[in-house]
XYZ file of C-alpha atoms in Angstrom:
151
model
C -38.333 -40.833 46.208
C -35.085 -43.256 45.125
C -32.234 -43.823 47.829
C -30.107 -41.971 45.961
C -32.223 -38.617 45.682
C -33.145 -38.932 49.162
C -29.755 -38.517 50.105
C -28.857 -35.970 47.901
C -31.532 -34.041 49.775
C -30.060 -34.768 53.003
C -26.492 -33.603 51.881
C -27.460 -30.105 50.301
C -27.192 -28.364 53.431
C -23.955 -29.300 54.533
C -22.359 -28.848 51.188
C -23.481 -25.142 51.640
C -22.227 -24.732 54.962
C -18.938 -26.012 53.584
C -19.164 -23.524 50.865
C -19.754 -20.962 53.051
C -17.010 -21.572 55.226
C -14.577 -22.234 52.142
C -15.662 -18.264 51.247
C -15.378 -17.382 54.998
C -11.375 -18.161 54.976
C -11.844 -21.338 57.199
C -11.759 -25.201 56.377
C -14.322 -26.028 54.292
C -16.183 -28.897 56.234
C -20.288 -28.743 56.644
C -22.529 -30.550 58.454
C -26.048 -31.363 58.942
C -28.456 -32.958 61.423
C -31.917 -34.485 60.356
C -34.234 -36.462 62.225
C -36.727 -38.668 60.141
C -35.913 -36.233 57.418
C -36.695 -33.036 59.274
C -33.563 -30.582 59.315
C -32.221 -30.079 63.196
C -29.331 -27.820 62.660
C -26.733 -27.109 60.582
C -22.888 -26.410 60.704
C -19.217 -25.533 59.353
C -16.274 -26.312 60.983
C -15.790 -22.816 62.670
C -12.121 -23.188 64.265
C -10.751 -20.252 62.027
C -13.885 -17.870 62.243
C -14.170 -18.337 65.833
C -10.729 -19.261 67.068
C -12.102 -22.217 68.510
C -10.102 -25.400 68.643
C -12.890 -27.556 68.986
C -15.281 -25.885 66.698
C -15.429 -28.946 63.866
C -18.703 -28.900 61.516
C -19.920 -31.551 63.257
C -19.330 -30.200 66.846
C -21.196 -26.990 65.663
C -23.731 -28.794 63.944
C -24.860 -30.610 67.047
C -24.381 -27.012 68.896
C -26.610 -25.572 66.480
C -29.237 -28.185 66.569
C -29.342 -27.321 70.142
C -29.866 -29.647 73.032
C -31.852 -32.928 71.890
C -33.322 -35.877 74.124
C -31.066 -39.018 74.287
C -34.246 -40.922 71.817
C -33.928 -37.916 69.466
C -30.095 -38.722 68.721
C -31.047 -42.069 68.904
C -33.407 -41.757 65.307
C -31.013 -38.730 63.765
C -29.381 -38.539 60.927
C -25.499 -36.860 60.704
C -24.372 -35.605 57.377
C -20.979 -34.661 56.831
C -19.314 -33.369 53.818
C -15.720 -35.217 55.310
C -15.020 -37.840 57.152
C -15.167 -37.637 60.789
C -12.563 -37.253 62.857
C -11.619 -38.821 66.261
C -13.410 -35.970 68.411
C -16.047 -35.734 66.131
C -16.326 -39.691 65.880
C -16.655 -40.130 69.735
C -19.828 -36.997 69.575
C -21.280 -39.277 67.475
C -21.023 -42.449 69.226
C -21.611 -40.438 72.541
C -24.693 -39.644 71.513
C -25.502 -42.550 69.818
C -26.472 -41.334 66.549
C -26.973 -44.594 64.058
C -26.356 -43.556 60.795
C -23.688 -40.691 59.211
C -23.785 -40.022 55.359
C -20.104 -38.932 54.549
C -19.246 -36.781 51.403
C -15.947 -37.869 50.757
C -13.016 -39.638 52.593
C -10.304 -39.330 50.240
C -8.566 -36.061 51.525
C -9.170 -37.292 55.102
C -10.166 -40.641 56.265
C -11.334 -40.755 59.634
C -12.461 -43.433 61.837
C -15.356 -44.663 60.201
C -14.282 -48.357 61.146
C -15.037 -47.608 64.649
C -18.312 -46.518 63.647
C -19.253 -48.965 61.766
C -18.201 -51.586 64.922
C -20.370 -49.523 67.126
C -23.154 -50.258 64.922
C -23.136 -46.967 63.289
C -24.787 -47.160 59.508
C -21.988 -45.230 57.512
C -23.260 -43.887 54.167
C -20.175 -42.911 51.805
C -21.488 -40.758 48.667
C -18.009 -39.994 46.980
C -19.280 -36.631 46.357
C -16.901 -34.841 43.844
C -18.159 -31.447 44.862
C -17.124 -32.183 48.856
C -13.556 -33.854 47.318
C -12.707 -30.767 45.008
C -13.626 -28.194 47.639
C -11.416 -29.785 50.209
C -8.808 -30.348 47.356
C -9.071 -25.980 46.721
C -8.722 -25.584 50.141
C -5.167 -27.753 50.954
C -3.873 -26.374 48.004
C -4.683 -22.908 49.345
C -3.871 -23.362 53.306
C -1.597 -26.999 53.837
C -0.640 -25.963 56.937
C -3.947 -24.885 58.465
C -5.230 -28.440 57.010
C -2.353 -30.095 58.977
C -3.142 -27.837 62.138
C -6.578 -28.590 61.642
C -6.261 -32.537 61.593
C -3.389 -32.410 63.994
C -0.224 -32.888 62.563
């Protein structure tokens, strides 16, 4: 199987849970843990549906994955249809999760230099499905996008 298909793979389910929260009313983020290639949990940022502050894809990915040994975070995989945010950066590091495959970083551009100087592999697919989905979604609700990345 090429690189490229691989990853594909790998991305599928948190495009879908960013679908489904697009449909759901909230902010259309998904996420995705894998380890070796097996699928851990999945996630949507959930901050609307549950009134939950905290509730990013990512954060309820890993919640949804359940609670892992420190060597199983250690040889995981983190897919995200956006790229992460401060909290949802310092999960990642805090768990010490080596390599995050990013959708798209062009409606939000977290801190994927501090990954990357952690010694995080960052993966950047420019996915155009992830960028117009995100796109639908300012349009539809700017200023639960700017409460969401906190401005």
């Amino acid at each position: 199987m090429t690189t490229s298909k691989y990853l594909e793979e790998l991305f599928a389910p948190a495009l879908t849970e960013a679908q489904k929260g697009f449909v759901e009313g909230g902010v259309p983020i998904g996420s995705a843990l894998f380890l070796e290639g097996t699928l851990l949990g999945t996630g949507r940022n959930q901050r609307v549906q549950q009134n939950d502050p905290i509730l990013h894809a990512e954060m309820h990915c890993l919640q949804q994955a359940g609670r892992q040994s420190a060597d199983i975070y250690r040889r995981s995989t983190l897919v995200t249809t956006l790229s992460p945010c401060d909290m949802c950066t310092g999960a990642i590091l805090l768990y010490g999760i080596p390599r995050v495959v990013i959708g798209e970083n062009q409606t939000f551009l977290g801190n994927e230099e501090l990954l990357r100087s952690r010694g995080v592999k960052v993966v950047l697919l420019d996915d155009p499905a992830s960028r117009a989905l995100m796109q639908a979604f300012i349009a539809r609700e700017p200023a639960l996008w700017n409460e969401d990345i906190g401005e």
